[in-house]
XYZ file of C-alpha atoms in Angstrom:
750
model
C -113.682 39.841 -104.288
C -110.379 39.214 -105.974
C -108.646 35.913 -105.401
C -104.907 35.286 -105.659
C -102.744 32.187 -105.341
C -100.575 31.746 -102.272
C -96.919 31.740 -103.292
C -93.495 31.327 -101.818
C -92.872 34.910 -102.818
C -95.408 36.021 -100.211
C -93.466 34.019 -97.621
C -89.845 35.210 -97.756
C -88.679 32.405 -95.538
C -89.546 29.874 -98.226
C -87.661 31.671 -100.969
C -83.946 31.380 -101.603
C -81.654 33.115 -99.187
C -81.012 36.730 -100.013
C -77.677 38.117 -101.045
C -75.332 38.572 -98.133
C -77.129 36.061 -95.911
C -74.746 33.294 -94.737
C -75.634 29.911 -96.155
C -76.218 27.499 -93.270
C -78.209 24.377 -92.500
C -80.784 26.636 -90.828
C -82.049 27.726 -94.261
C -83.901 24.414 -94.539
C -84.919 24.370 -90.902
C -86.634 27.772 -91.147
C -88.748 26.835 -94.139
C -92.465 26.828 -93.106
C -93.314 23.610 -94.915
C -96.781 23.539 -93.306
C -97.648 26.741 -95.256
C -96.682 25.861 -98.832
C -99.599 27.690 -100.489
C -100.222 24.778 -102.849
C -101.301 21.156 -103.039
C -100.328 18.095 -105.073
C -102.174 17.778 -108.388
C -103.890 14.403 -107.843
C -106.642 16.106 -105.849
C -108.142 19.406 -104.775
C -109.177 21.237 -101.608
C -111.943 23.535 -100.351
C -111.597 25.360 -96.993
C -114.644 26.932 -95.322
C -114.896 28.978 -92.097
C -117.527 28.841 -89.300
C -119.791 31.220 -91.219
C -119.823 28.888 -94.244
C -117.605 31.294 -96.225
C -115.139 29.721 -98.675
C -111.681 31.013 -97.728
C -109.305 28.812 -99.723
C -109.822 26.662 -102.778
C -107.594 24.666 -105.110
C -107.105 26.283 -108.511
C -108.071 22.942 -110.121
C -111.384 22.509 -108.275
C -113.518 23.264 -111.325
C -111.628 20.965 -113.670
C -111.677 18.050 -111.204
C -115.072 18.436 -109.504
C -117.010 20.093 -112.349
C -118.115 22.846 -110.002
C -117.467 26.547 -109.637
C -116.452 27.737 -106.147
C -115.339 31.311 -105.522
C -113.244 32.510 -102.578
C -115.195 34.897 -100.336
C -118.640 33.450 -101.201
C -120.833 31.571 -98.754
C -122.070 28.082 -99.520
C -125.480 29.637 -100.202
C -123.959 31.943 -102.788
C -122.009 29.076 -104.367
C -125.018 26.751 -104.450
C -125.443 27.090 -108.197
C -121.894 25.941 -108.852
C -121.741 23.074 -106.276
C -123.122 19.614 -106.759
C -125.576 18.622 -103.972
C -123.278 15.895 -102.578
C -120.372 18.305 -102.123
C -122.621 20.991 -100.646
C -124.021 18.501 -98.119
C -120.506 17.373 -97.149
C -119.391 20.945 -96.570
C -122.495 21.841 -94.526
C -121.991 18.805 -92.268
C -118.345 19.808 -91.895
C -119.269 23.354 -90.861
C -121.539 21.926 -88.142
C -118.526 19.924 -86.885
C -116.391 23.088 -86.998
C -118.978 24.777 -84.778
C -118.873 21.815 -82.373
C -122.439 20.743 -83.139
C -121.491 17.262 -84.379
C -118.468 15.070 -85.079
C -116.365 15.512 -88.206
C -117.753 13.199 -90.921
C -115.692 10.063 -91.589
C -113.749 9.705 -94.862
C -116.025 8.699 -97.701
C -116.369 8.370 -101.463
C -117.653 10.794 -104.077
C -118.568 10.056 -107.683
C -118.351 13.002 -110.095
C -119.100 11.885 -113.628
C -116.669 9.097 -114.408
C -114.253 10.187 -111.662
C -114.182 8.651 -108.203
C -112.737 10.527 -105.214
C -111.749 9.704 -101.669
C -113.045 12.562 -99.509
C -111.372 13.495 -96.209
C -112.649 16.263 -93.933
C -110.661 17.659 -91.044
C -110.571 20.795 -88.889
C -107.581 23.084 -88.428
C -106.828 26.810 -88.026
C -110.537 27.498 -87.412
C -111.262 26.112 -90.861
C -113.000 23.076 -92.258
C -110.800 21.531 -94.944
C -112.380 19.148 -97.437
C -109.855 17.285 -99.554
C -110.845 15.375 -102.673
C -108.261 12.838 -103.842
C -108.634 11.079 -107.163
C -108.946 7.316 -106.905
C -107.971 5.169 -109.869
C -109.064 1.810 -108.427
C -112.628 0.547 -108.059
C -114.087 -0.555 -104.719
C -113.889 -4.154 -105.887
C -110.184 -3.842 -106.634
C -109.546 -2.556 -103.126
C -111.580 -5.244 -101.349
C -108.620 -7.641 -101.037
C -106.409 -5.069 -99.308
C -108.392 -5.292 -96.060
C -107.699 -9.014 -95.629
C -104.021 -8.539 -96.511
C -103.698 -5.642 -94.066
C -105.427 -7.632 -91.305
C -102.977 -10.494 -91.741
C -100.054 -8.079 -91.555
C -101.391 -6.617 -88.290
C -101.795 -10.071 -86.774
C -98.159 -10.896 -87.585
C -96.914 -7.620 -86.096
C -98.901 -8.094 -82.880
C -96.832 -11.138 -81.905
C -93.913 -10.505 -79.527
C -90.625 -10.385 -81.431
C -87.251 -8.677 -81.240
C -87.379 -5.069 -82.460
C -85.190 -5.717 -85.528
C -87.361 -8.673 -86.498
C -90.512 -6.558 -86.133
C -89.064 -3.838 -88.356
C -87.963 -6.275 -91.031
C -91.413 -7.878 -91.074
C -93.047 -4.438 -91.333
C -90.972 -3.494 -94.406
C -91.919 -6.735 -96.149
C -95.633 -6.398 -95.354
C -95.809 -2.747 -96.441
C -94.053 -3.476 -99.739
C -96.466 -6.327 -100.444
C -99.426 -4.087 -99.566
C -98.396 -0.947 -101.484
C -96.212 -2.210 -104.338
C -93.375 0.261 -103.687
C -89.952 -0.654 -105.098
C -88.267 -0.092 -101.729
C -89.508 0.026 -98.123
C -87.034 0.899 -95.365
C -87.305 0.989 -91.601
C -85.424 4.108 -90.559
C -84.551 4.448 -86.869
C -83.411 7.679 -85.252
C -80.283 7.615 -83.106
C -79.410 9.617 -79.993
C -77.819 12.382 -82.132
C -80.935 12.625 -84.377
C -79.160 11.005 -87.304
C -80.979 8.021 -88.749
C -79.997 4.543 -89.811
C -81.700 2.076 -92.140
C -82.121 -0.951 -89.852
C -84.441 -3.055 -92.033
C -85.248 -3.074 -95.753
C -87.255 -4.842 -98.436
C -86.586 -3.850 -102.062
C -86.581 -5.141 -105.629
C -83.425 -6.887 -106.800
C -82.354 -4.163 -109.232
C -81.938 -1.524 -106.509
C -78.757 -0.900 -104.516
C -79.548 -1.934 -100.895
C -79.523 0.882 -98.318
C -79.548 -1.433 -95.280
C -77.089 -0.243 -92.634
C -76.605 3.214 -94.155
C -76.643 6.294 -91.973
C -78.229 9.650 -92.829
C -77.383 12.914 -91.026
C -79.874 14.721 -88.810
C -79.997 17.619 -91.288
C -81.723 15.391 -93.865
C -84.931 15.705 -91.817
C -85.138 19.234 -90.356
C -86.812 19.854 -87.003
C -90.057 21.240 -88.407
C -90.381 18.192 -90.661
C -90.021 15.940 -87.613
C -92.819 17.822 -85.885
C -95.097 17.287 -88.881
C -94.251 13.584 -88.937
C -95.690 13.359 -85.412
C -98.776 15.509 -86.133
C -99.549 13.828 -89.476
C -98.229 10.291 -89.369
C -98.612 9.383 -93.058
C -97.322 11.359 -96.006
C -97.642 10.507 -99.711
C -95.818 12.207 -102.562
C -97.490 10.590 -105.569
C -95.348 12.166 -108.282
C -92.104 13.901 -107.350
C -91.841 15.702 -110.685
C -95.444 16.859 -111.100
C -96.457 20.512 -111.023
C -98.194 21.749 -107.870
C -101.645 23.355 -107.752
C -101.843 26.782 -106.059
C -104.482 27.521 -103.429
C -106.620 30.586 -104.164
C -107.415 32.998 -101.322
C -108.501 36.566 -100.659
C -105.841 39.239 -101.075
C -103.971 39.831 -97.801
C -105.341 36.714 -96.122
C -103.042 34.522 -94.041
C -101.836 31.334 -95.741
C -103.680 28.111 -94.881
C -101.992 25.794 -92.367
C -101.830 22.412 -94.109
C -100.179 20.473 -91.271
C -102.963 17.865 -91.308
C -103.532 17.870 -95.057
C -103.165 14.709 -97.147
C -102.548 16.766 -100.299
C -100.033 19.281 -98.929
C -97.440 20.038 -101.588
C -93.792 19.315 -101.027
C -90.935 21.656 -100.176
C -88.826 22.373 -103.285
C -85.770 21.412 -101.248
C -87.240 17.987 -100.502
C -88.278 17.555 -104.142
C -84.686 18.256 -105.139
C -83.483 15.777 -102.497
C -85.747 12.991 -103.820
C -84.852 13.796 -107.427
C -81.162 13.493 -106.580
C -81.932 10.007 -105.246
C -83.749 9.078 -108.454
C -87.067 8.639 -106.613
C -90.329 9.174 -108.538
C -92.765 8.735 -105.608
C -92.449 8.306 -101.873
C -94.523 7.543 -98.805
C -93.503 7.791 -95.169
C -95.313 6.295 -92.183
C -94.257 7.517 -88.742
C -93.323 5.215 -85.869
C -94.323 7.311 -82.853
C -93.536 6.109 -79.321
C -94.409 8.151 -76.229
C -95.363 11.047 -78.513
C -91.815 11.125 -79.907
C -90.729 10.326 -83.468
C -88.877 7.031 -82.951
C -88.476 6.122 -86.616
C -90.065 5.968 -90.060
C -91.214 3.401 -92.568
C -89.931 5.109 -95.733
C -91.232 3.892 -99.103
C -89.630 4.755 -102.459
C -90.744 4.094 -106.033
C -88.659 4.866 -109.051
C -91.686 6.150 -111.001
C -94.901 7.960 -109.966
C -97.179 5.887 -107.719
C -100.426 6.891 -106.063
C -101.408 4.491 -103.275
C -105.177 4.592 -102.576
C -106.244 6.401 -99.424
C -107.789 3.273 -97.862
C -104.538 1.344 -98.360
C -102.579 4.199 -96.819
C -104.863 4.209 -93.786
C -104.250 0.475 -93.412
C -100.504 1.190 -93.530
C -100.970 3.827 -90.850
C -102.782 1.354 -88.588
C -100.051 -1.230 -89.241
C -97.483 1.358 -88.115
C -99.509 1.994 -84.944
C -99.569 -1.749 -84.186
C -95.822 -1.847 -84.852
C -95.244 1.166 -82.572
C -97.265 -0.423 -79.776
C -95.308 -3.684 -80.012
C -91.943 -1.876 -80.126
C -92.975 0.216 -77.119
C -94.078 -2.903 -75.243
C -90.825 -4.715 -76.064
C -88.725 -1.684 -75.154
C -90.686 -1.079 -71.955
C -90.233 -4.703 -70.911
C -86.486 -4.564 -71.582
C -86.288 -1.180 -69.851
C -88.125 -2.539 -66.803
C -85.823 -5.571 -66.590
C -82.727 -3.372 -66.630
C -84.224 -1.019 -64.048
C -85.011 -3.999 -61.826
C -81.426 -5.246 -62.130
C -80.132 -1.764 -61.382
C -82.432 -1.356 -58.368
C -81.323 -4.702 -56.917
C -77.645 -3.827 -57.399
C -78.161 -0.351 -55.935
C -79.928 -1.788 -52.879
C -77.052 -4.163 -52.172
C -74.502 -1.380 -52.563
C -76.348 0.988 -50.250
C -76.913 -1.642 -47.587
C -73.197 -2.402 -47.477
C -72.107 1.242 -47.668
C -74.542 2.220 -44.924
C -73.280 -0.433 -42.512
C -69.620 -0.540 -43.557
C -66.929 1.220 -41.578
C -65.397 2.331 -44.875
C -67.475 3.142 -47.979
C -64.421 2.582 -50.195
C -64.297 -1.097 -49.240
C -68.059 -1.504 -49.711
C -68.019 0.148 -53.144
C -65.095 -1.955 -54.358
C -67.064 -5.095 -53.557
C -69.969 -4.054 -55.785
C -68.323 -2.006 -58.560
C -68.004 -4.958 -61.009
C -71.693 -5.814 -60.661
C -72.745 -2.197 -61.222
C -70.437 -2.011 -64.243
C -72.318 -4.966 -65.738
C -75.664 -3.226 -65.146
C -74.371 -0.067 -66.863
C -72.737 -2.095 -69.669
C -69.340 -0.640 -68.872
C -66.096 -2.371 -69.839
C -64.222 -1.272 -66.723
C -64.598 0.591 -63.455
C -62.612 2.205 -60.680
C -63.234 3.382 -57.134
C -61.155 6.230 -55.721
C -61.254 7.811 -52.279
C -58.441 10.100 -51.219
C -55.177 8.264 -51.912
C -56.912 4.887 -52.290
C -57.672 3.473 -55.735
C -59.075 0.144 -56.890
C -59.437 -0.674 -60.606
C -61.537 -3.351 -62.313
C -61.577 -4.902 -65.754
C -58.613 -4.062 -67.942
C -58.127 -0.620 -66.396
C -54.515 0.019 -65.407
C -53.770 1.840 -62.172
C -51.923 4.725 -63.947
C -54.878 5.221 -66.306
C -57.290 5.161 -63.372
C -55.293 7.739 -61.415
C -54.998 9.988 -64.486
C -58.773 9.917 -65.010
C -59.540 10.658 -61.349
C -57.037 13.530 -61.246
C -58.567 14.994 -64.401
C -62.102 14.667 -62.997
C -60.994 16.422 -59.823
C -59.230 19.276 -61.631
C -61.059 19.749 -64.933
C -63.560 22.650 -64.892
C -65.790 20.815 -67.385
C -66.097 17.910 -64.968
C -66.565 20.185 -61.976
C -69.253 22.138 -63.812
C -71.427 19.027 -63.841
C -72.164 19.248 -60.134
C -73.983 15.955 -59.900
C -72.775 13.587 -62.608
C -70.083 13.682 -65.264
C -70.333 11.745 -68.498
C -68.661 11.797 -71.878
C -68.290 9.385 -74.757
C -65.120 11.022 -76.099
C -62.554 11.513 -73.313
C -59.612 11.895 -75.784
C -61.438 14.818 -77.410
C -62.388 16.405 -74.072
C -58.925 15.861 -72.564
C -56.321 15.573 -75.377
C -53.459 15.590 -72.859
C -54.765 12.320 -71.399
C -55.112 10.485 -74.708
C -51.902 8.493 -74.360
C -52.223 7.725 -70.654
C -55.846 6.602 -70.727
C -56.059 4.662 -74.007
C -58.271 2.779 -74.923
C -60.828 4.358 -72.559
C -63.107 6.944 -74.195
C -66.441 6.660 -72.381
C -66.475 8.000 -68.812
C -69.396 8.021 -66.376
C -68.227 9.569 -63.111
C -70.239 9.504 -59.864
C -68.719 11.886 -57.256
C -69.917 10.296 -54.031
C -67.538 12.424 -51.881
C -66.096 15.447 -53.717
C -64.453 16.871 -50.584
C -62.177 13.847 -50.264
C -61.975 13.007 -53.978
C -64.380 10.105 -53.755
C -65.301 8.873 -57.266
C -67.056 5.791 -58.575
C -66.190 5.753 -62.287
C -67.396 3.478 -65.090
C -65.487 3.285 -68.361
C -66.102 2.209 -71.946
C -63.482 1.372 -74.513
C -62.984 3.172 -77.807
C -65.482 1.955 -80.378
C -63.836 2.322 -83.770
C -66.873 2.610 -86.007
C -67.073 2.589 -89.785
C -70.235 4.482 -90.685
C -71.813 3.706 -94.050
C -73.339 7.041 -94.998
C -75.906 7.284 -97.765
C -73.735 9.830 -99.576
C -71.265 12.230 -98.028
C -73.181 13.759 -95.097
C -71.975 17.335 -95.542
C -74.181 19.424 -97.791
C -72.534 21.884 -100.148
C -73.203 25.363 -101.440
C -74.020 25.315 -105.141
C -76.669 26.731 -107.512
C -80.000 24.983 -107.197
C -83.584 25.626 -108.316
C -83.905 28.262 -105.575
C -80.617 30.000 -106.351
C -77.173 29.732 -104.697
C -77.700 28.053 -101.357
C -77.010 25.010 -99.248
C -78.416 22.235 -101.437
C -79.309 18.610 -100.783
C -76.653 16.068 -101.579
C -76.356 15.198 -105.236
C -74.907 11.742 -104.611
C -76.236 8.970 -102.379
C -73.555 6.431 -103.215
C -72.047 4.606 -100.274
C -69.603 6.889 -98.444
C -67.600 5.436 -95.575
C -66.316 7.320 -92.551
C -64.198 5.864 -89.755
C -64.908 7.419 -86.364
C -62.294 7.135 -83.622
C -61.763 8.417 -80.074
C -65.379 7.787 -79.084
C -67.230 5.077 -77.194
C -70.837 4.002 -77.294
C -72.894 6.826 -75.796
C -74.412 6.512 -72.321
C -78.153 5.968 -72.727
C -80.829 7.921 -70.890
C -81.611 4.822 -68.827
C -77.967 4.398 -67.803
C -77.645 8.052 -66.838
C -80.856 7.818 -64.805
C -79.529 4.731 -62.994
C -76.261 6.546 -62.236
C -78.101 9.639 -60.958
C -80.259 7.522 -58.655
C -77.159 5.788 -57.297
C -75.461 9.155 -56.780
C -78.495 10.548 -54.929
C -78.551 7.540 -52.615
C -74.787 7.650 -52.012
C -74.980 11.356 -51.181
C -77.737 10.624 -48.667
C -75.615 7.873 -47.118
C -72.596 10.198 -47.106
C -74.610 12.879 -45.316
C -75.744 10.332 -42.750
C -72.144 9.162 -42.360
C -70.952 12.744 -41.894
C -73.566 13.264 -39.193
C -72.433 10.024 -37.519
C -68.780 11.089 -37.694
C -69.639 14.410 -36.104
C -71.566 12.606 -33.375
C -68.661 10.179 -32.917
C -66.157 13.023 -32.780
C -68.157 14.711 -30.031
C -68.417 11.429 -28.174
C -64.691 10.818 -28.617
C -63.843 14.218 -27.211
C -66.078 13.560 -24.220
C -64.519 10.137 -23.594
C -60.988 11.486 -23.910
C -61.776 14.380 -21.589
C -63.015 11.919 -18.999
C -60.521 9.064 -19.422
C -57.365 11.150 -19.672
C -58.241 13.113 -16.533
C -57.496 10.253 -14.108
C -54.027 9.233 -15.426
C -53.020 12.879 -15.785
C -54.060 13.511 -12.166
C -52.074 10.451 -10.994
C -48.973 11.557 -12.855
C -49.337 15.094 -11.479
C -49.660 13.900 -7.888
C -46.746 11.440 -8.218
C -44.558 14.119 -9.743
C -45.387 16.492 -6.865
C -44.380 13.889 -4.262
C -41.116 13.209 -6.073
C -40.493 16.952 -6.342
C -40.885 17.334 -2.580
C -38.323 14.505 -2.116
C -40.199 12.975 0.745
C -40.536 9.439 -0.547
C -38.436 6.504 0.601
C -37.121 3.964 -1.889
C -40.074 1.628 -1.570
C -42.570 4.400 -1.918
C -40.608 5.909 -4.832
C -40.816 2.534 -6.570
C -44.580 2.442 -6.169
C -44.845 6.017 -7.436
C -42.700 5.104 -10.456
C -44.997 2.162 -11.186
C -48.008 4.478 -10.975
C -46.429 6.942 -13.416
C -45.534 4.087 -15.783
C -49.043 2.609 -15.597
C -50.769 5.937 -16.136
C -48.424 6.848 -18.996
C -49.062 3.489 -20.729
C -52.792 3.967 -20.324
C -52.601 7.433 -21.859
C -50.414 6.155 -24.700
C -52.934 3.405 -25.431
C -55.804 5.883 -25.522
C -53.921 8.289 -27.776
C -52.865 5.470 -30.149
C -56.446 4.286 -30.484
C -57.659 7.810 -31.155
C -54.988 8.306 -33.846
C -55.895 4.999 -35.496
C -59.561 5.916 -35.327
C -58.819 9.289 -36.929
C -56.897 7.680 -39.809
C -59.685 5.191 -40.479
C -62.464 7.783 -40.338
C -60.580 10.106 -42.708
C -60.075 7.319 -45.252
C -56.272 7.264 -44.921
C -56.120 3.639 -43.753
C -53.581 2.207 -41.301
C -50.511 2.331 -43.610
C -49.423 -1.301 -43.152
C -45.710 -2.099 -43.568
C -45.330 -5.810 -44.289
C -42.193 -7.834 -43.601
C -41.586 -11.534 -43.076
C -42.353 -12.325 -39.427
C -42.251 -15.508 -37.341
C -45.617 -15.395 -35.584
C -44.489 -18.003 -33.027
C -41.756 -15.743 -31.650
C -44.207 -12.824 -31.564
C -46.851 -14.852 -29.683
C -44.330 -16.152 -27.124
C -43.127 -12.602 -26.443
C -46.670 -11.266 -26.062
C -47.708 -14.107 -23.725
C -44.603 -13.589 -21.561
C -45.246 -9.858 -21.420
C -48.867 -10.404 -20.353
C -47.854 -12.921 -17.664
C -45.282 -10.456 -16.302
C -47.699 -7.533 -16.281
C -50.504 -9.567 -14.708
C -48.991 -12.275 -12.472
C -52.397 -13.465 -11.307
C -53.556 -14.345 -14.817
C -52.840 -17.813 -16.245
C -52.166 -17.821 -19.994
C -51.704 -21.130 -21.840
C -50.241 -21.292 -25.356
C -50.638 -24.088 -27.927
C -48.255 -22.946 -30.629
C -46.314 -24.787 -33.373
C -42.551 -24.502 -33.827
C -42.757 -21.872 -36.558
C -45.322 -19.776 -38.459
C -43.818 -17.457 -41.099
C -46.017 -14.734 -42.624
C -45.775 -11.449 -44.550
C -47.439 -9.049 -42.108
C -47.043 -5.734 -40.338
C -45.542 -7.077 -37.075
C -46.533 -4.095 -34.916
C -50.121 -4.101 -36.148
C -50.597 -7.864 -35.735
C -49.136 -7.558 -32.227
C -51.694 -4.793 -31.599
C -54.504 -7.185 -32.613
C -53.266 -10.007 -30.390
C -52.625 -7.755 -27.371
C -56.163 -6.446 -27.721
C -57.675 -9.950 -27.840
C -55.622 -11.152 -24.828
C -56.543 -7.983 -22.909
C -60.244 -8.504 -23.726
C -60.019 -12.120 -22.548
C -58.451 -10.962 -19.264
C -61.056 -8.219 -18.744
C -64.138 -10.225 -19.711
C -63.140 -13.825 -18.825
C -64.217 -15.657 -15.711
C -61.855 -14.907 -12.814
C -59.432 -17.738 -12.002
C -59.900 -19.438 -15.392
C -56.960 -19.579 -17.853
C -56.717 -17.733 -21.174
C -55.848 -20.060 -24.060
C -53.962 -18.983 -27.194
C -53.933 -21.481 -30.085
C -52.029 -21.016 -33.372
C -52.111 -23.233 -36.484
C -51.761 -23.105 -40.251
C -53.332 -24.618 -43.383
C -52.100 -24.458 -46.981
C -53.882 -21.135 -47.353
C -54.388 -19.528 -43.963
C -52.740 -18.832 -40.624
C -55.185 -19.041 -37.718
C -54.818 -17.670 -34.190
C -57.574 -18.232 -31.638
C -57.844 -16.585 -28.199
C -60.234 -18.341 -25.777
C -61.536 -17.525 -22.324
C -64.219 -19.035 -20.124
C -67.288 -16.776 -20.059
C -70.992 -16.607 -20.752
C -71.910 -16.231 -24.466
C -72.117 -12.668 -25.747
C -75.724 -11.548 -26.283
C -76.847 -11.559 -29.929
C -77.602 -7.827 -29.997
C -74.071 -7.126 -28.736
C -72.368 -9.770 -30.901
C -73.835 -8.249 -34.075
C -72.070 -4.953 -33.287
C -68.819 -6.201 -31.765
C -66.503 -4.679 -34.359
C -68.110 -1.220 -34.432
C -66.570 1.722 -32.552
C -68.132 3.288 -29.447
C -70.391 0.352 -28.670
C -72.884 0.879 -25.873
C -71.657 -2.408 -24.375
C -68.154 -0.964 -23.954
C -69.152 1.035 -20.919
C -70.093 -0.277 -17.506
C -67.387 -2.979 -17.268
C -65.848 -2.648 -13.804
C -62.720 -4.511 -14.982
C -62.146 -2.215 -17.992
C -63.462 1.219 -17.043
C -61.309 3.117 -19.554
C -62.404 1.115 -22.615
C -63.903 3.164 -25.453
C -64.959 0.279 -27.677
C -62.226 1.081 -30.215
C -59.985 -1.940 -29.695
C -61.983 -4.562 -31.584
C -62.905 -2.042 -34.279
C -59.241 -1.222 -34.956
C -58.258 -4.910 -34.728
C -60.923 -5.701 -37.307
C -59.570 -3.019 -39.667
C -55.999 -4.291 -39.259
C -57.002 -7.854 -40.114
C -59.076 -6.656 -43.102
C -56.040 -4.706 -44.296
C -54.084 -7.986 -44.351
C -56.814 -9.623 -46.431
C -57.995 -11.711 -43.488
C -60.970 -12.136 -41.185
C -61.702 -11.847 -37.470
C -64.765 -13.496 -35.986
C -66.442 -14.332 -32.673
C -67.737 -17.803 -31.817
C -69.044 -19.429 -28.638
C -67.762 -22.939 -27.950
C -69.119 -23.754 -24.513
C -67.783 -22.805 -22.059
C -65.417 -20.606 -24.081
C -65.783 -17.247 -25.809
C -63.475 -17.540 -28.826
C -62.054 -14.856 -31.120
C -60.476 -16.296 -34.287
C -58.095 -14.381 -36.547
C -57.314 -15.737 -40.022
C -55.113 -14.171 -42.667
C -53.485 -15.528 -45.831
C -49.937 -16.890 -45.878
C -48.664 -14.055 -48.090
C -50.625 -11.336 -46.281
C -52.385 -10.188 -49.449
C -54.580 -7.112 -49.075
C -58.178 -6.876 -50.121
């Protein structure tokens, strides 16, 4: 049978681009580098199928191994040309290919005065035997094992990732003798950065330099994972073609130690002035995390046993990096989970999720490593950090209106807001990173975390853009010719949001949506209950007014009776007005609009005296005692504070022991005004006290002295006091039930 060398000509995708084909970065990415059709010249290869037929063989096999092997012949037919040791190796390998035994371990082979490292592996239904020349004796290599063991022991110890990488570069350079060893870490955009380096003094350091993603095409990355160590012993040496039968498919050399190098990569290394290179993959979770890249300015063939030690060192390094990263990842997740739990507990039990979220936004911003945050709900906005209110409103309005933001139904994130929204650049500076959590899209509810612009000067290893110029493969997109330091300043971007941070935000969003759904169901239930209560409680006063009006219309009432009828109409009308006012306040609070407080300077003493007199007049049988100073000035909404106090006095009258006085005490400190309303009564049960300030309490019904109560009074009073930045609380001071209202002197809002 005829035998022909594989060639790039038989694989059009490896040849130069044809005339008329646009020159793009994809030219490199389409190159099938696992099918080069040749091997490096410091060894040879024999590939045999399951039937012991030789299918591929290096053109230099006879000159290196002193044996004659022909493509298409069986091992039996080639017996005369094979030395017994090689024939035995190949037969054992064929048994492994058939699944009858394990693949033989790497070994040694002596052919005349030449010594070879022999590696057998299975791929593409073939047994591949590779014979690599070794220039060192076994005695010379004996010391490498101890040195490699010491390096592994050092790298097993827990250290910071940068420290581990720096140590690895130093140990690999000492072990292999390369002029330069770099730790190259891939970034989120697939570009790489030299984060650690050990090199001889005469070389220009590459530490801190960035290299574009196109320098290592996608198919090369896949091979780095499949075959974790790669040696190019002599960049400028001629390759050795593989011989095969005419028309046969090229041999897949993905796992080969001798696979020849893409001409494009050879050109790349030559442009860097590199004579030999070795790369060892750092693989974490089956992903290419980084590389240990070794360069030598002249040819250098590192023995196979030393390379395997380097590979094991890289595995130890990968395991330690993964352990360190996993530990750090777990700590951040634990912090995030604790913060999320606190947020959800408060949101679930709060009357207003806006208030609950504002309390926890700074803590969540710290977990997400954000520089600022904002919470928006309807017309309400609260900003944190150095975020200005105009910038916050501009960002929320853009999130609500921008199709790009709306398209991300669950979560919106960007690291370059000025590029996504140029019209906002002036109003939102210096904020570039946005992570938006839409917890209530219907009412424009957003929890947003922000990052500042990170003006970054990137030190590229040469200008990153490749250029079209004539190269060894014709006019095409060629590797960079210069690797001198090239600086680029990047603006209008922030540090990108990591996968962990996005996962934390998505989990928070999912939980908030669940809480929002539960809240919506509760609001619907409350609305139905409210309608039922109104339908019942408005019926009686409406009936009284109707009957009184009918009597007046008939004109049959004397003056005394007319007076009583007028009182009835007034009483029923006031009762209806109170019910309607509470319902309107409840509606505003439930819809997130708030109570719209209008603060002015008020003398609380005058207000209290008026309210006490009014209560005494309306209820002559009730004794009300006031302990009030001469003056208490405060910045408050007078009508709303009066609403709070009327409610507390009314509650004391309805729930206090009959015949016992109601006491109203007012005082002030340097910080707070305090008003306490006391009445003699039994202590409120714990299960009721814990829910006093919630609407529609079960305890609101069944009180014979307050049949029309809906349980809204204390809830609305609580919201009014909160709106003034104050507190309202219940205490029992035997024999008194006491409600205490405190709010700051200047009436500051929360």
